[in-house]
PDB file of C-alpha atoms and ligand atoms in Angstrom:
ATOM      1  CA  UNK A   1       4.361  15.505  88.775  1.00  0.00           C
ATOM      2  CA  UNK A   2       6.326  13.133  85.586  1.00  0.00           C
ATOM      3  CA  UNK A   3       7.593  16.964  84.043  1.00  0.00           C
ATOM      4  CA  UNK A   4       9.118  18.244  87.333  1.00  0.00           C
ATOM      5  CA  UNK A   5      13.023  18.662  87.580  1.00  0.00           C
ATOM      6  CA  UNK A   6      13.331  15.961  90.730  1.00  0.00           C
ATOM      7  CA  UNK A   7      11.070  13.327  89.009  1.00  0.00           C
ATOM      8  CA  UNK A   8      13.515  10.649  88.172  1.00  0.00           C
ATOM      9  CA  UNK A   9      15.037  11.233  91.884  1.00  0.00           C
ATOM     10  CA  UNK A  10      11.743  10.475  93.275  1.00  0.00           C
ATOM     11  CA  UNK A  11      10.837   7.845  91.330  1.00  0.00           C
ATOM     12  CA  UNK A  12      14.382   6.311  91.625  1.00  0.00           C
ATOM     13  CA  UNK A  13      14.194   6.491  95.400  1.00  0.00           C
ATOM     14  CA  UNK A  14      10.554   5.431  95.845  1.00  0.00           C
ATOM     15  CA  UNK A  15      10.881   2.488  93.564  1.00  0.00           C
ATOM     16  CA  UNK A  16      14.313   1.614  95.660  1.00  0.00           C
ATOM     17  CA  UNK A  17      12.798   2.342  99.178  1.00  0.00           C
ATOM     18  CA  UNK A  18       9.397  -0.320  97.958  1.00  0.00           C
ATOM     19  CA  UNK A  19      12.826  -3.032  97.605  1.00  0.00           C
ATOM     20  CA  UNK A  20      14.406  -2.118 100.638  1.00  0.00           C
ATOM     21  CA  UNK A  21      10.876  -2.171 102.765  1.00  0.00           C
ATOM     22  CA  UNK A  22       9.974  -5.132 101.326  1.00  0.00           C
ATOM     23  CA  UNK A  23      13.163  -7.577 101.861  1.00  0.00           C
ATOM     24  CA  UNK A  24      12.207  -9.890 104.560  1.00  0.00           C
ATOM     25  CA  UNK A  25      14.383  -9.281 108.059  1.00  0.00           C
ATOM     26  CA  UNK A  26      15.889 -12.351 108.401  1.00  0.00           C
ATOM     27  CA  UNK A  27      19.423 -11.229 106.412  1.00  0.00           C
ATOM     28  CA  UNK A  28      20.469  -7.589 107.356  1.00  0.00           C
ATOM     29  CA  UNK A  29      21.267  -7.890 110.774  1.00  0.00           C
ATOM     30  CA  UNK A  30      18.308  -6.329 112.198  1.00  0.00           C
ATOM     31  CA  UNK A  31      18.220  -5.923 115.850  1.00  0.00           C
ATOM     32  CA  UNK A  32      14.772  -6.323 117.440  1.00  0.00           C
ATOM     33  CA  UNK A  33      14.573  -3.648 119.715  1.00  0.00           C
ATOM     34  CA  UNK A  34      10.875  -2.315 120.588  1.00  0.00           C
ATOM     35  CA  UNK A  35       7.786  -4.677 120.842  1.00  0.00           C
ATOM     36  CA  UNK A  36       4.062  -3.391 121.271  1.00  0.00           C
ATOM     37  CA  UNK A  37       1.184  -6.013 120.114  1.00  0.00           C
ATOM     38  CA  UNK A  38       1.770  -6.044 116.730  1.00  0.00           C
ATOM     39  CA  UNK A  39       4.468  -3.602 116.247  1.00  0.00           C
ATOM     40  CA  UNK A  40       8.104  -4.474 116.332  1.00  0.00           C
ATOM     41  CA  UNK A  41      10.664  -2.440 115.659  1.00  0.00           C
ATOM     42  CA  UNK A  42      14.375  -3.065 114.195  1.00  0.00           C
ATOM     43  CA  UNK A  43      17.386  -1.208 113.888  1.00  0.00           C
ATOM     44  CA  UNK A  44      20.859  -2.028 113.040  1.00  0.00           C
ATOM     45  CA  UNK A  45      23.930   0.335 114.553  1.00  0.00           C
ATOM     46  CA  UNK A  46      25.237   2.412 111.736  1.00  0.00           C
ATOM     47  CA  UNK A  47      27.716   5.342 111.919  1.00  0.00           C
ATOM     48  CA  UNK A  48      28.770   7.475 109.220  1.00  0.00           C
ATOM     49  CA  UNK A  49      31.837  10.186 109.343  1.00  0.00           C
ATOM     50  CA  UNK A  50      31.418   9.119 113.650  1.00  0.00           C
ATOM     51  CA  UNK A  51      27.533  10.340 113.566  1.00  0.00           C
ATOM     52  CA  UNK A  52      24.846   7.507 114.288  1.00  0.00           C
ATOM     53  CA  UNK A  53      22.844   7.205 111.486  1.00  0.00           C
ATOM     54  CA  UNK A  54      20.612   3.365 112.230  1.00  0.00           C
ATOM     55  CA  UNK A  55      18.606   2.578 109.866  1.00  0.00           C
ATOM     56  CA  UNK A  56      15.225   1.305 111.374  1.00  0.00           C
ATOM     57  CA  UNK A  57      12.673  -0.726 110.372  1.00  0.00           C
ATOM     58  CA  UNK A  58       9.606  -1.235 111.492  1.00  0.00           C
ATOM     59  CA  UNK A  59       6.868  -3.830 110.658  1.00  0.00           C
ATOM     60  CA  UNK A  60       2.940  -3.306 112.033  1.00  0.00           C
ATOM     61  CA  UNK A  61      -0.574  -4.955 111.038  1.00  0.00           C
ATOM     62  CA  UNK A  62      -3.711  -2.574 112.072  1.00  0.00           C
ATOM     63  CA  UNK A  63      -6.702  -3.739 111.943  1.00  0.00           C
ATOM     64  CA  UNK A  64     -10.000  -1.691 110.297  1.00  0.00           C
ATOM     65  CA  UNK A  65      -8.215   0.394 107.954  1.00  0.00           C
ATOM     66  CA  UNK A  66      -6.749   0.351 104.554  1.00  0.00           C
ATOM     67  CA  UNK A  67      -3.001   0.799 103.220  1.00  0.00           C
ATOM     68  CA  UNK A  68      -4.347   3.773 101.125  1.00  0.00           C
ATOM     69  CA  UNK A  69      -6.136   5.493 104.709  1.00  0.00           C
ATOM     70  CA  UNK A  70      -2.560   4.983 106.274  1.00  0.00           C
ATOM     71  CA  UNK A  71      -0.503   6.411 103.469  1.00  0.00           C
ATOM     72  CA  UNK A  72      -2.906   9.236 102.538  1.00  0.00           C
ATOM     73  CA  UNK A  73      -3.485  10.480 106.467  1.00  0.00           C
ATOM     74  CA  UNK A  74       0.851   9.876 106.627  1.00  0.00           C
ATOM     75  CA  UNK A  75       1.126  12.119 103.344  1.00  0.00           C
ATOM     76  CA  UNK A  76      -1.480  15.156 104.099  1.00  0.00           C
ATOM     77  CA  UNK A  77       0.008  18.210 105.714  1.00  0.00           C
ATOM     78  CA  UNK A  78      -3.205  19.265 106.738  1.00  0.00           C
ATOM     79  CA  UNK A  79      -3.520  17.183 109.475  1.00  0.00           C
ATOM     80  CA  UNK A  80       0.331  16.456 110.005  1.00  0.00           C
ATOM     81  CA  UNK A  81       0.493  18.297 112.903  1.00  0.00           C
ATOM     82  CA  UNK A  82      -2.303  16.624 114.543  1.00  0.00           C
ATOM     83  CA  UNK A  83      -0.339  13.487 115.320  1.00  0.00           C
ATOM     84  CA  UNK A  84       3.559  14.618 114.721  1.00  0.00           C
ATOM     85  CA  UNK A  85       4.703  15.772 118.077  1.00  0.00           C
ATOM     86  CA  UNK A  86       8.284  16.113 117.514  1.00  0.00           C
ATOM     87  CA  UNK A  87       7.434  18.849 115.230  1.00  0.00           C
ATOM     88  CA  UNK A  88       7.952  22.516 116.086  1.00  0.00           C
ATOM     89  CA  UNK A  89       7.314  24.180 112.919  1.00  0.00           C
ATOM     90  CA  UNK A  90       5.901  22.850 109.354  1.00  0.00           C
ATOM     91  CA  UNK A  91       5.922  24.708 106.110  1.00  0.00           C
ATOM     92  CA  UNK A  92       4.682  23.413 102.635  1.00  0.00           C
ATOM     93  CA  UNK A  93       7.678  25.008 100.460  1.00  0.00           C
ATOM     94  CA  UNK A  94       6.423  23.811  97.282  1.00  0.00           C
ATOM     95  CA  UNK A  95       3.487  21.128  95.956  1.00  0.00           C
ATOM     96  CA  UNK A  96       4.518  20.101  92.972  1.00  0.00           C
ATOM     97  CA  UNK A  97       1.712  17.868  92.025  1.00  0.00           C
ATOM     98  CA  UNK A  98      -1.151  16.527  94.337  1.00  0.00           C
ATOM     99  CA  UNK A  99       1.338  13.597  95.388  1.00  0.00           C
ATOM    100  CA  UNK A 100       4.722  15.495  95.724  1.00  0.00           C
ATOM    101  CA  UNK A 101       5.133  18.281  97.960  1.00  0.00           C
ATOM    102  CA  UNK A 102       8.345  19.776  99.639  1.00  0.00           C
ATOM    103  CA  UNK A 103       8.270  20.471 103.479  1.00  0.00           C
ATOM    104  CA  UNK A 104      10.385  22.340 105.491  1.00  0.00           C
ATOM    105  CA  UNK A 105       9.989  21.296 109.246  1.00  0.00           C
ATOM    106  CA  UNK A 106      11.933  22.297 112.698  1.00  0.00           C
ATOM    107  CA  UNK A 107      12.337  19.738 114.846  1.00  0.00           C
ATOM    108  CA  UNK A 108      11.977  20.150 118.635  1.00  0.00           C
ATOM    109  CA  UNK A 109      15.301  20.221 120.585  1.00  0.00           C
ATOM    110  CA  UNK A 110      16.849  17.080 121.617  1.00  0.00           C
ATOM    111  CA  UNK A 111      18.739  17.760 124.098  1.00  0.00           C
ATOM    112  CA  UNK A 112      22.007  18.587 125.005  1.00  0.00           C
ATOM    113  CA  UNK A 113      22.160  18.841 121.189  1.00  0.00           C
ATOM    114  CA  UNK A 114      21.599  21.339 118.481  1.00  0.00           C
ATOM    115  CA  UNK A 115      17.754  21.685 117.235  1.00  0.00           C
ATOM    116  CA  UNK A 116      17.583  20.106 113.774  1.00  0.00           C
ATOM    117  CA  UNK A 117      15.393  21.019 110.843  1.00  0.00           C
ATOM    118  CA  UNK A 118      14.432  19.226 107.530  1.00  0.00           C
ATOM    119  CA  UNK A 119      13.299  19.852 104.111  1.00  0.00           C
ATOM    120  CA  UNK A 120      12.244  17.169 101.926  1.00  0.00           C
ATOM    121  CA  UNK A 121      10.365  16.139  99.579  1.00  0.00           C
ATOM    122  CA  UNK A 122       7.148  13.498  99.789  1.00  0.00           C
ATOM    123  CA  UNK A 123       5.519  11.785  97.665  1.00  0.00           C
ATOM    124  CA  UNK A 124       2.550   9.000  97.751  1.00  0.00           C
ATOM    125  CA  UNK A 125       1.664   6.348  95.146  1.00  0.00           C
ATOM    126  CA  UNK A 126      -0.029   3.561  94.626  1.00  0.00           C
ATOM    127  CA  UNK A 127       2.389   0.628  92.896  1.00  0.00           C
ATOM    128  CA  UNK A 128       0.062  -2.267  91.713  1.00  0.00           C
ATOM    129  CA  UNK A 129       0.929  -5.827  93.419  1.00  0.00           C
ATOM    130  CA  UNK A 130       1.659  -7.477  90.180  1.00  0.00           C
ATOM    131  CA  UNK A 131       2.455 -10.852  92.093  1.00  0.00           C
ATOM    132  CA  UNK A 132      -1.271 -11.456  92.852  1.00  0.00           C
ATOM    133  CA  UNK A 133      -0.598 -12.646  96.538  1.00  0.00           C
ATOM    134  CA  UNK A 134      -3.629 -12.202  98.613  1.00  0.00           C
ATOM    135  CA  UNK A 135      -2.969  -8.755  99.370  1.00  0.00           C
ATOM    136  CA  UNK A 136      -4.313  -5.590  97.695  1.00  0.00           C
ATOM    137  CA  UNK A 137      -1.896  -3.376  95.929  1.00  0.00           C
ATOM    138  CA  UNK A 138       0.633  -1.274  97.653  1.00  0.00           C
ATOM    139  CA  UNK A 139       0.689   2.259  98.966  1.00  0.00           C
ATOM    140  CA  UNK A 140       3.701   4.017  99.355  1.00  0.00           C
ATOM    141  CA  UNK A 141       4.691   7.391 100.735  1.00  0.00           C
ATOM    142  CA  UNK A 142       8.120   8.043 100.498  1.00  0.00           C
ATOM    143  CA  UNK A 143      10.174  11.315 102.419  1.00  0.00           C
ATOM    144  CA  UNK A 144      13.634  12.350 101.129  1.00  0.00           C
ATOM    145  CA  UNK A 145      15.724  14.932 101.775  1.00  0.00           C
ATOM    146  CA  UNK A 146      16.047  17.820  99.356  1.00  0.00           C
ATOM    147  CA  UNK A 147      17.241  21.575  98.886  1.00  0.00           C
ATOM    148  CA  UNK A 148      16.102  24.640  98.077  1.00  0.00           C
ATOM    149  CA  UNK A 149      17.045  27.787  97.214  1.00  0.00           C
ATOM    150  CA  UNK A 150      15.397  29.991  99.944  1.00  0.00           C
ATOM    151  CA  UNK A 151      15.994  27.457 102.704  1.00  0.00           C
ATOM    152  CA  UNK A 152      20.175  26.849 102.818  1.00  0.00           C
ATOM    153  CA  UNK A 153      21.424  23.851 105.416  1.00  0.00           C
ATOM    154  CA  UNK A 154      22.563  25.222 108.629  1.00  0.00           C
ATOM    155  CA  UNK A 155      21.781  29.261 107.601  1.00  0.00           C
ATOM    156  CA  UNK A 156      19.800  29.647 110.771  1.00  0.00           C
ATOM    157  CA  UNK A 157      19.942  28.297 114.051  1.00  0.00           C
ATOM    158  CA  UNK A 158      19.110  24.848 112.972  1.00  0.00           C
ATOM    159  CA  UNK A 159      21.588  22.057 112.188  1.00  0.00           C
ATOM    160  CA  UNK A 160      20.232  20.507 108.935  1.00  0.00           C
ATOM    161  CA  UNK A 161      19.409  17.002 109.386  1.00  0.00           C
ATOM    162  CA  UNK A 162      19.152  14.590 106.023  1.00  0.00           C
ATOM    163  CA  UNK A 163      16.190  11.687 106.212  1.00  0.00           C
ATOM    164  CA  UNK A 164      15.100   8.850 104.034  1.00  0.00           C
ATOM    165  CA  UNK A 165      11.481   7.435 105.002  1.00  0.00           C
ATOM    166  CA  UNK A 166       9.320   5.309 103.468  1.00  0.00           C
ATOM    167  CA  UNK A 167       5.708   3.765 104.572  1.00  0.00           C
ATOM    168  CA  UNK A 168       4.725   0.842 102.872  1.00  0.00           C
ATOM    169  CA  UNK A 169       1.555  -0.346 103.280  1.00  0.00           C
ATOM    170  CA  UNK A 170      -0.814  -3.251 101.423  1.00  0.00           C
ATOM    171  CA  UNK A 171      -4.244  -4.191 102.688  1.00  0.00           C
ATOM    172  CA  UNK A 172      -5.667  -7.618 103.339  1.00  0.00           C
ATOM    173  CA  UNK A 173      -9.687  -8.049 102.746  1.00  0.00           C
ATOM    174  CA  UNK A 174     -11.571 -11.043 104.518  1.00  0.00           C
ATOM    175  CA  UNK A 175     -14.854 -10.794 102.967  1.00  0.00           C
ATOM    176  CA  UNK A 176     -18.098 -11.261 104.943  1.00  0.00           C
ATOM    177  CA  UNK A 177     -19.079 -15.168 104.509  1.00  0.00           C
ATOM    178  CA  UNK A 178     -22.648 -14.042 103.661  1.00  0.00           C
ATOM    179  CA  UNK A 179     -21.596 -11.283 100.569  1.00  0.00           C
ATOM    180  CA  UNK A 180     -23.014  -8.530 102.465  1.00  0.00           C
ATOM    181  CA  UNK A 181     -20.345  -5.362 102.010  1.00  0.00           C
ATOM    182  CA  UNK A 182     -16.956  -4.925 103.055  1.00  0.00           C
ATOM    183  CA  UNK A 183     -16.914  -3.267 106.678  1.00  0.00           C
ATOM    184  CA  UNK A 184     -13.741  -1.901 108.812  1.00  0.00           C
ATOM    185  CA  UNK A 185     -13.535  -5.800 110.512  1.00  0.00           C
ATOM    186  CA  UNK A 186     -12.926  -7.253 107.422  1.00  0.00           C
ATOM    187  CA  UNK A 187     -10.014  -5.099 107.309  1.00  0.00           C
ATOM    188  CA  UNK A 188      -6.160  -5.859 107.783  1.00  0.00           C
ATOM    189  CA  UNK A 189      -3.794  -3.388 106.884  1.00  0.00           C
ATOM    190  CA  UNK A 190       0.470  -4.736 107.257  1.00  0.00           C
ATOM    191  CA  UNK A 191       2.537  -1.549 107.256  1.00  0.00           C
ATOM    192  CA  UNK A 192       6.827  -1.583 106.646  1.00  0.00           C
ATOM    193  CA  UNK A 193       7.898   1.714 108.727  1.00  0.00           C
ATOM    194  CA  UNK A 194      11.516   2.686 107.052  1.00  0.00           C
ATOM    195  CA  UNK A 195      13.927   5.212 108.139  1.00  0.00           C
ATOM    196  CA  UNK A 196      16.970   6.375 108.080  1.00  0.00           C
ATOM    197  CA  UNK A 197      18.486   9.782 110.089  1.00  0.00           C
ATOM    198  CA  UNK A 198      21.650  11.592 108.954  1.00  0.00           C
ATOM    199  CA  UNK A 199      21.741  13.946 112.241  1.00  0.00           C
ATOM    200  CA  UNK A 200      23.636  16.201 110.082  1.00  0.00           C
ATOM    201  CA  UNK A 201      26.280  17.313 112.692  1.00  0.00           C
ATOM    202  CA  UNK A 202      27.336  15.422 115.592  1.00  0.00           C
ATOM    203  CA  UNK A 203      24.785  14.609 118.532  1.00  0.00           C
ATOM    204  CA  UNK A 204      26.290  12.026 120.951  1.00  0.00           C
ATOM    205  CA  UNK A 205      25.970   8.768 119.957  1.00  0.00           C
ATOM    206  CA  UNK A 206      24.620   7.457 123.133  1.00  0.00           C
ATOM    207  CA  UNK A 207      22.134  10.635 123.311  1.00  0.00           C
ATOM    208  CA  UNK A 208      20.635   9.662 119.812  1.00  0.00           C
ATOM    209  CA  UNK A 209      20.201   5.948 120.300  1.00  0.00           C
ATOM    210  CA  UNK A 210      18.354   6.277 123.722  1.00  0.00           C
ATOM    211  CA  UNK A 211      16.074   9.495 121.886  1.00  0.00           C
ATOM    212  CA  UNK A 212      15.487   6.763 118.659  1.00  0.00           C
ATOM    213  CA  UNK A 213      14.661   4.122 121.432  1.00  0.00           C
ATOM    214  CA  UNK A 214      11.937   6.178 123.162  1.00  0.00           C
ATOM    215  CA  UNK A 215      10.531   8.274 120.244  1.00  0.00           C
ATOM    216  CA  UNK A 216      10.430   5.659 117.457  1.00  0.00           C
ATOM    217  CA  UNK A 217       7.990   3.785 119.114  1.00  0.00           C
ATOM    218  CA  UNK A 218       5.890   6.359 120.777  1.00  0.00           C
ATOM    219  CA  UNK A 219       5.908   8.103 117.209  1.00  0.00           C
ATOM    220  CA  UNK A 220       4.782   4.519 115.540  1.00  0.00           C
ATOM    221  CA  UNK A 221       1.890   4.418 117.566  1.00  0.00           C
ATOM    222  CA  UNK A 222       0.841   7.545 117.864  1.00  0.00           C
ATOM    223  CA  UNK A 223       0.497   7.819 114.230  1.00  0.00           C
ATOM    224  CA  UNK A 224      -1.585   4.623 113.484  1.00  0.00           C
ATOM    225  CA  UNK A 225      -4.213   4.623 116.262  1.00  0.00           C
ATOM    226  CA  UNK A 226      -4.367   8.702 114.942  1.00  0.00           C
ATOM    227  CA  UNK A 227      -5.252   6.642 111.531  1.00  0.00           C
ATOM    228  CA  UNK A 228      -7.572   4.424 113.393  1.00  0.00           C
ATOM    229  CA  UNK A 229      -9.637   7.169 114.916  1.00  0.00           C
ATOM    230  CA  UNK A 230      -9.940   9.664 111.949  1.00  0.00           C
ATOM    231  CA  UNK A 231     -11.498   6.428 110.002  1.00  0.00           C
ATOM    232  CA  UNK A 232     -13.877   4.701 112.308  1.00  0.00           C
ATOM    233  CA  UNK A 233     -16.545   6.834 111.451  1.00  0.00           C
ATOM    234  CA  UNK A 234     -15.831   7.818 107.616  1.00  0.00           C
ATOM    235  CA  UNK A 235     -16.396   5.651 104.679  1.00  0.00           C
ATOM    236  CA  UNK A 236     -13.487   3.075 103.571  1.00  0.00           C
ATOM    237  CA  UNK A 237     -10.816   4.648 100.868  1.00  0.00           C
ATOM    238  CA  UNK A 238      -9.606   1.609  99.205  1.00  0.00           C
TER     239      UNK A 238
HETATM  240  C1  LIG B   1      19.832  15.179 117.689  1.00  0.00           C
HETATM  241  C2  LIG B   1      18.640  15.023 117.241  1.00  0.00           C
HETATM  242  C3  LIG B   1      18.546  14.403 116.236  1.00  0.00           C
HETATM  243  C4  LIG B   1      17.388  13.737 114.875  1.00  0.00           C
HETATM  244  C5  LIG B   1      16.029  13.791 115.949  1.00  0.00           C
HETATM  245  C6  LIG B   1      15.291  13.529 114.973  1.00  0.00           C
HETATM  246  C7  LIG B   1      14.838  14.735 114.143  1.00  0.00           C
HETATM  247  C8  LIG B   1      13.658  14.183 113.038  1.00  0.00           C
HETATM  248  C9  LIG B   1      13.151  12.907 112.833  1.00  0.00           C
HETATM  249  C10 LIG B   1      12.298  12.692 111.980  1.00  0.00           C
HETATM  250  C11 LIG B   1      12.345  13.075 111.026  1.00  0.00           C
HETATM  251  C12 LIG B   1      11.202  12.773 110.029  1.00  0.00           C
HETATM  252  C13 LIG B   1      10.171  11.859 110.414  1.00  0.00           C
HETATM  253  S1  LIG B   1       8.901  10.947 108.859  1.00  0.00           S
HETATM  254  O1  LIG B   1       8.713  10.092 108.906  1.00  0.00           O
HETATM  255  O2  LIG B   1       9.595  11.746 107.899  1.00  0.00           O
HETATM  256  C14 LIG B   1       7.232  12.352 109.453  1.00  0.00           C
HETATM  257  C15 LIG B   1       7.585  13.252 108.625  1.00  0.00           C
HETATM  258  O3  LIG B   1       7.443  14.274 110.124  1.00  0.00           O
HETATM  259  C16 LIG B   1       9.964  11.140 111.051  1.00  0.00           C
HETATM  260  C17 LIG B   1      11.138  11.382 112.827  1.00  0.00           C
HETATM  261  C18 LIG B   1      13.743  11.822 113.846  1.00  0.00           C
HETATM  262  C19 LIG B   1      14.668  12.336 115.113  1.00  0.00           C
HETATM  263  C20 LIG B   1      15.548  10.903 116.179  1.00  0.00           C
HETATM  264  C21 LIG B   1      14.919  11.245 116.711  1.00  0.00           C
HETATM  265  C22 LIG B   1      14.571  10.693 116.827  1.00  0.00           C
HETATM  266  C23 LIG B   1      12.366  10.759 116.800  1.00  0.00           C
HETATM  267  C24 LIG B   1      11.784   9.384 115.837  1.00  0.00           C
HETATM  268  C25 LIG B   1      10.447   9.760 116.006  1.00  0.00           C
HETATM  269  C26 LIG B   1      10.492  11.012 116.260  1.00  0.00           C
HETATM  270  C27 LIG B   1      11.149  11.919 116.573  1.00  0.00           C
HETATM  271  N1  LIG B   1      12.496  11.848 116.900  1.00  0.00           N
END
């Protein structure tokens, strides 16, 4: 996809998001708002033009799958509707390359706000782990709002929301002591999910914050469980 006009932006946003995801939660005023087993969800309360755009950062540890598998299923258009319960309709507008697609998604309406749609490019890539920490290479999927001449914002019934999302995964292998082949029992996947969603038009701060608090934990728990279930009986994708 390196010759496509979007490539410079895709490359820049992906690397920015990888850096942002790897910043630890020490600085930056993150407040923990949800916990479930190994999943911890943090947010910062921010408003842009009177609209809630609370950045979200979730960290999670999932046994039995690799970062490649986690990112593969997050990126795959074919399975999106199997796990994405808040999307009413999903269309692939453009397949720029094997690793880059442009999506239009109509999201289920969040009462009392108007229904939203999102139009974004989605890119998956492996990033070598150059600091030879004990983890494997990073896999990242980045979703970032973009434009498309056939689908201008706010031209239909939906308010166009703007999003930047990244899923950054790293696999840790604890090999069997007896030198036998690695099995899923030897795999641990560390996940960082970051998201900034600008609702694109006014929505009550109280409603938005309540929806985020309810929907994000459900969303990440459902997605990661979906990947565990899909991978259970399949060969490991390293
Ligand atoms: C007034 C309504 C404001 C906006 C509602 C809304 C829409 C989309 C999204 C969203 C868009 C993309 C992604 S993704 O990770 O890129 C995967 C691909 O679908 C994820 C979540 C979020 C929210 C915010 C509610 C919040 C919410 C959170 C998790 C699920 C549903 N709703």
